[in-house]
XYZ file of N, CA and C in Angstrom:
399
model
N 18.962 77.261 118.874
C 19.746 76.612 119.888
C 21.002 77.419 120.131
N 21.411 77.476 121.377
C 22.499 78.366 121.775
C 23.339 77.721 122.859
N 24.640 77.948 122.778
C 25.514 77.641 123.905
C 26.590 78.713 123.976
N 27.205 78.810 125.136
C 28.260 79.799 125.332
C 29.406 79.177 126.102
N 30.628 79.503 125.684
C 31.813 79.101 126.429
C 32.559 80.358 126.849
N 33.285 80.245 127.943
C 34.157 81.312 128.409
C 35.591 80.834 128.286
N 36.439 81.644 127.685
C 37.856 81.309 127.566
C 38.475 81.414 128.952
N 39.055 80.328 129.411
C 39.654 80.298 130.748
C 41.175 80.465 130.714
N 41.807 79.969 129.634
C 43.268 80.012 129.571
C 43.722 80.109 128.115
N 44.703 80.979 127.879
C 45.313 81.116 126.550
C 46.823 80.998 126.692
N 47.484 80.710 125.578
C 48.946 80.609 125.564
C 49.465 81.212 124.278
N 50.626 81.803 124.345
C 51.265 82.317 123.136
C 50.735 83.670 122.708
N 51.278 84.129 121.592
C 50.919 85.432 121.040
C 49.571 85.377 120.332
N 48.957 86.533 120.184
C 47.622 86.637 119.575
C 47.715 86.685 118.058
N 48.226 85.621 117.466
C 48.255 85.494 116.007
C 48.237 84.006 115.669
N 48.120 83.686 114.435
C 48.053 82.279 114.030
C 46.629 81.770 114.084
N 46.475 80.523 114.489
C 45.154 79.907 114.529
C 44.478 80.124 115.875
N 43.157 80.157 115.820
C 42.366 80.247 117.022
C 41.467 79.040 117.149
N 40.667 79.019 118.161
C 39.731 77.921 118.385
C 38.649 77.909 117.305
N 37.871 76.846 117.282
C 36.713 76.761 116.390
C 35.517 76.304 117.221
N 34.333 76.773 116.845
C 33.096 76.405 117.526
C 32.012 76.135 116.498
N 31.007 75.396 116.911
C 29.902 75.132 116.003
C 28.969 74.067 116.518
N 28.317 73.394 115.579
C 27.347 72.352 115.885
C 27.539 71.168 114.946
N 27.095 69.996 115.385
C 26.941 68.835 114.516
C 25.570 68.235 114.782
N 25.048 67.495 113.805
C 23.786 66.787 114.021
C 24.040 65.319 114.366
N 25.319 64.924 114.474
C 25.671 63.545 114.806
C 25.826 63.423 116.324
N 25.063 62.534 116.967
C 25.178 62.369 118.425
C 26.564 61.862 118.837
N 26.979 62.206 120.044
C 28.287 61.828 120.569
C 28.510 60.320 120.482
N 27.490 59.534 120.797
C 27.637 58.074 120.770
C 28.074 57.598 119.390
N 27.530 58.188 118.350
C 27.916 57.813 116.982
C 29.302 58.353 116.628
N 29.625 59.549 117.088
C 30.953 60.108 116.815
C 32.046 59.246 117.430
N 31.784 58.718 118.620
C 32.781 57.890 119.301
C 33.050 56.587 118.558
N 32.106 56.141 117.755
C 32.281 54.909 116.982
C 33.008 55.151 115.666
N 33.204 56.394 115.286
C 33.853 56.739 114.024
C 35.354 56.899 114.251
N 36.139 56.828 113.153
C 37.584 57.087 113.290
C 37.828 58.464 113.885
N 38.963 58.628 114.552
C 39.291 59.871 115.238
C 39.336 61.084 114.327
N 39.064 62.222 114.895
C 39.092 63.489 114.180
C 40.239 64.313 114.744
N 40.970 64.964 113.876
C 42.074 65.823 114.314
C 41.621 67.247 114.580
N 40.507 67.638 113.960
C 40.011 69.004 114.114
C 38.501 69.024 113.899
N 37.871 70.092 114.370
C 36.408 70.208 114.299
C 35.887 70.194 112.873
N 36.661 70.718 111.930
C 36.184 70.769 110.549
C 36.087 69.371 109.924
N 36.604 68.343 110.601
C 36.510 66.966 110.122
C 35.291 66.235 110.671
N 34.597 66.831 111.626
C 33.412 66.202 112.211
C 32.313 66.175 111.153
N 31.727 64.995 110.897
C 30.704 64.925 109.842
C 29.438 65.692 110.202
N 28.779 66.169 109.158
C 27.503 66.876 109.297
C 27.587 67.972 110.347
N 28.620 68.806 110.206
C 28.831 69.873 111.187
C 28.918 71.231 110.516
N 28.757 72.255 111.336
C 28.868 73.656 110.940
C 29.784 74.308 111.959
N 30.983 74.693 111.544
C 31.946 75.273 112.474
C 32.599 76.500 111.854
N 33.141 77.355 112.716
C 33.877 78.528 112.260
C 34.982 78.819 113.255
N 36.041 79.426 112.754
C 37.151 79.812 113.612
C 38.472 79.642 112.904
N 39.452 79.092 113.634
C 40.811 78.882 113.135
C 41.410 80.201 112.641
N 41.579 80.345 111.350
C 42.167 81.572 110.771
C 41.116 82.370 110.005
N 39.856 82.279 110.446
C 38.782 82.997 109.770
C 38.110 82.174 108.699
N 37.765 80.939 109.029
C 37.121 80.042 108.079
C 35.810 79.502 108.628
N 34.858 79.294 107.717
C 33.584 78.634 108.035
C 33.554 77.326 107.258
N 33.193 76.255 107.958
C 33.035 74.936 107.346
C 31.594 74.513 107.541
N 30.913 74.228 106.454
C 29.521 73.797 106.533
C 29.157 73.071 105.265
N 28.011 73.352 104.753
C 27.569 72.738 103.507
C 28.469 73.220 102.370
N 29.239 72.321 101.832
C 30.111 72.708 100.725
C 31.525 72.986 101.172
N 32.224 73.786 100.378
C 33.629 74.072 100.620
C 33.814 75.111 101.717
N 34.984 75.084 102.390
C 35.255 76.115 103.391
C 35.273 77.490 102.739
N 34.878 78.493 103.515
C 34.945 79.852 102.987
C 35.439 80.806 104.060
N 36.029 81.874 103.601
C 36.572 82.882 104.511
C 35.448 83.668 105.163
N 35.628 83.969 106.442
C 34.683 84.790 107.193
C 35.481 85.806 108.004
N 34.784 86.784 108.542
C 35.450 87.880 109.248
C 35.924 87.504 110.648
N 35.334 86.475 111.286
C 35.695 86.170 112.676
C 36.975 85.347 112.726
N 38.000 85.919 113.354
C 39.277 85.229 113.549
C 39.569 85.203 115.044
N 39.412 84.051 115.684
C 39.502 83.974 117.140
C 40.915 83.890 117.716
N 41.946 84.104 116.927
C 43.310 83.987 117.439
C 43.624 85.008 118.529
N 42.927 86.130 118.543
C 43.218 87.192 119.520
C 42.376 87.078 120.792
N 41.640 85.987 120.965
C 40.831 85.842 122.174
C 41.709 85.847 123.421
N 41.157 86.353 124.508
C 41.860 86.423 125.791
C 41.054 85.716 126.862
N 41.711 85.397 127.952
C 41.013 84.794 129.090
C 39.888 85.723 129.520
N 38.723 85.157 129.759
C 37.550 85.922 130.151
C 36.601 86.212 129.005
N 37.064 86.092 127.775
C 36.180 86.323 126.624
C 35.088 85.254 126.583
N 33.886 85.678 126.202
C 32.736 84.772 126.091
C 32.390 84.602 124.617
N 32.241 83.340 124.205
C 31.895 83.025 122.820
C 30.553 82.308 122.821
N 29.555 82.943 122.200
C 28.230 82.356 122.079
C 28.038 81.811 120.672
N 27.345 80.672 120.573
C 27.116 80.022 119.283
C 25.622 79.747 119.156
N 25.024 80.220 118.068
C 23.580 80.134 117.888
C 23.249 79.564 116.512
N 22.301 78.643 116.469
C 21.682 78.199 115.222
C 20.235 78.617 115.316
N 19.826 79.524 114.431
C 18.464 80.048 114.487
C 17.484 79.058 113.858
N 16.197 79.188 114.155
C 15.194 78.319 113.532
C 15.170 78.419 112.003
N 15.654 79.537 111.459
C 15.672 79.691 110.001
C 16.958 79.156 109.366
N 17.893 78.642 110.198
C 19.116 78.048 109.668
C 20.307 78.968 109.596
N 20.256 80.112 110.261
C 21.427 80.990 110.319
C 22.342 80.546 111.448
N 23.640 80.465 111.164
C 24.664 80.095 112.135
C 25.339 81.387 112.575
N 25.300 81.678 113.874
C 25.844 82.935 114.380
C 26.841 82.694 115.499
N 27.833 83.572 115.561
C 28.795 83.571 116.659
C 28.795 84.956 117.286
N 28.831 84.964 118.615
C 28.878 86.201 119.393
C 30.159 86.196 120.217
N 30.862 87.314 120.211
C 32.054 87.464 121.038
C 31.768 88.554 122.059
N 31.738 88.170 123.325
C 31.426 89.100 124.414
C 30.113 89.827 124.167
N 29.117 89.095 123.675
C 27.781 89.634 123.476
C 27.544 90.323 122.148
N 28.583 90.572 121.368
C 28.456 91.239 120.077
C 28.487 90.204 118.953
N 27.529 90.286 118.048
C 27.525 89.346 116.927
C 28.702 89.645 116.009
N 29.512 88.603 115.765
C 30.695 88.755 114.911
C 30.601 87.911 113.644
N 29.581 87.050 113.555
C 29.436 86.197 112.380
C 27.984 85.777 112.221
N 27.508 85.809 110.983
C 26.187 85.285 110.633
C 26.304 84.646 109.253
N 26.067 83.327 109.187
C 26.174 82.580 107.945
C 24.878 81.824 107.719
N 24.342 81.913 106.524
C 23.175 81.108 106.142
C 23.677 79.711 105.812
N 23.260 78.706 106.589
C 23.728 77.337 106.374
C 23.119 76.699 105.139
N 22.036 77.281 104.640
C 21.343 76.694 103.506
C 20.354 75.618 103.894
N 20.250 75.342 105.183
C 19.329 74.298 105.657
C 17.913 74.803 105.845
N 17.778 76.105 106.005
C 16.447 76.660 106.231
C 15.829 76.115 107.510
N 14.499 76.147 107.596
C 13.809 75.707 108.812
C 14.001 74.227 109.146
N 14.523 73.414 108.213
C 14.703 71.989 108.520
C 15.692 71.773 109.661
N 16.606 72.733 109.864
C 17.572 72.579 110.947
C 16.891 72.619 112.313
N 15.771 73.312 112.414
C 15.058 73.412 113.687
C 14.475 72.070 114.123
N 14.328 71.151 113.187
C 13.761 69.841 113.504
C 14.811 68.823 113.909
N 16.087 69.158 113.784
C 17.172 68.219 114.075
C 17.798 68.529 115.438
N 18.191 67.473 116.165
C 18.959 67.739 117.385
C 20.355 68.235 117.005
N 20.862 69.198 117.741
C 22.191 69.748 117.498
C 23.077 69.518 118.713
N 24.356 69.280 118.451
C 25.321 69.017 119.511
C 26.502 69.966 119.348
N 26.982 70.514 120.461
C 28.072 71.489 120.437
C 29.371 70.859 119.943
N 30.136 71.656 119.189
C 31.482 71.286 118.753
C 32.406 72.422 119.171
N 33.469 72.089 119.902
C 34.471 73.078 120.312
C 35.847 72.464 120.067
N 36.687 73.171 119.335
C 38.043 72.713 119.025
C 39.021 73.723 119.606
N 39.866 73.272 120.522
C 40.806 74.171 121.194
C 42.139 74.272 120.480
N 42.151 74.047 119.201
C 43.358 74.211 118.408
C 43.819 75.667 118.492
N 45.108 75.864 118.530
C 45.632 77.224 118.535
C 45.844 77.768 119.932
N 45.635 79.043 120.096
C 45.984 79.781 121.303
C 45.140 79.433 122.528
N 43.858 79.177 122.342
C 42.974 78.888 123.478
C 43.276 77.484 124.013
N 43.581 77.415 125.295
C 43.963 76.153 125.927
C 42.831 75.518 126.731
N 41.933 76.362 127.268
C 40.867 75.826 128.125
C 39.674 76.761 128.083
N 38.455 76.156 128.015
C 37.214 76.906 128.097
C 36.307 76.234 129.108
N 35.275 76.963 129.526
C 34.226 76.383 130.362
C 32.887 76.699 129.700
N 31.958 75.748 129.822
C 30.609 75.960 129.295
C 29.791 76.712 130.326
N 28.955 77.625 129.868
C 28.066 78.378 130.746
C 26.643 77.879 130.522
N 26.188 76.938 131.363
C 24.864 76.342 131.143
C 23.701 77.312 131.339
N 23.954 78.448 131.975
C 22.852 79.399 132.213
C 22.770 80.480 131.135
N 23.697 80.477 130.171
C 23.717 81.517 129.144
C 22.515 81.393 128.220
N 21.990 82.544 127.817
C 20.875 82.589 126.873
C 21.233 83.533 125.725
N 20.656 83.256 124.572
C 20.941 84.076 123.395
C 20.308 85.439 123.524
């Protein structure tokens, strides 16, 4: 499963925290019934990466190489969950992150829902419904 967003607007200097992207297996209707979330890493049953170079998934957060604080308007961020359970992020078509979620092929049987957190420098994005992995 794949989705892509385009950064439409940024503010401030290219340092500090950046946006986060990922997936959850919890449908929006159920999320709306839960207490509010301040950030994407608080969304239950989710796999996200970003902020200051962190991945949140099964278990404790861990450091990763992708730090989205330097994103600029026009940058495209693709998010992919492979049938084998690999979580990948693409920046302008180049793979910048690949994490084994530990779910294996079972993730292919679950519905996935996009998670995007505009914390930090990125102020606005648009979804590209025609994007393909």
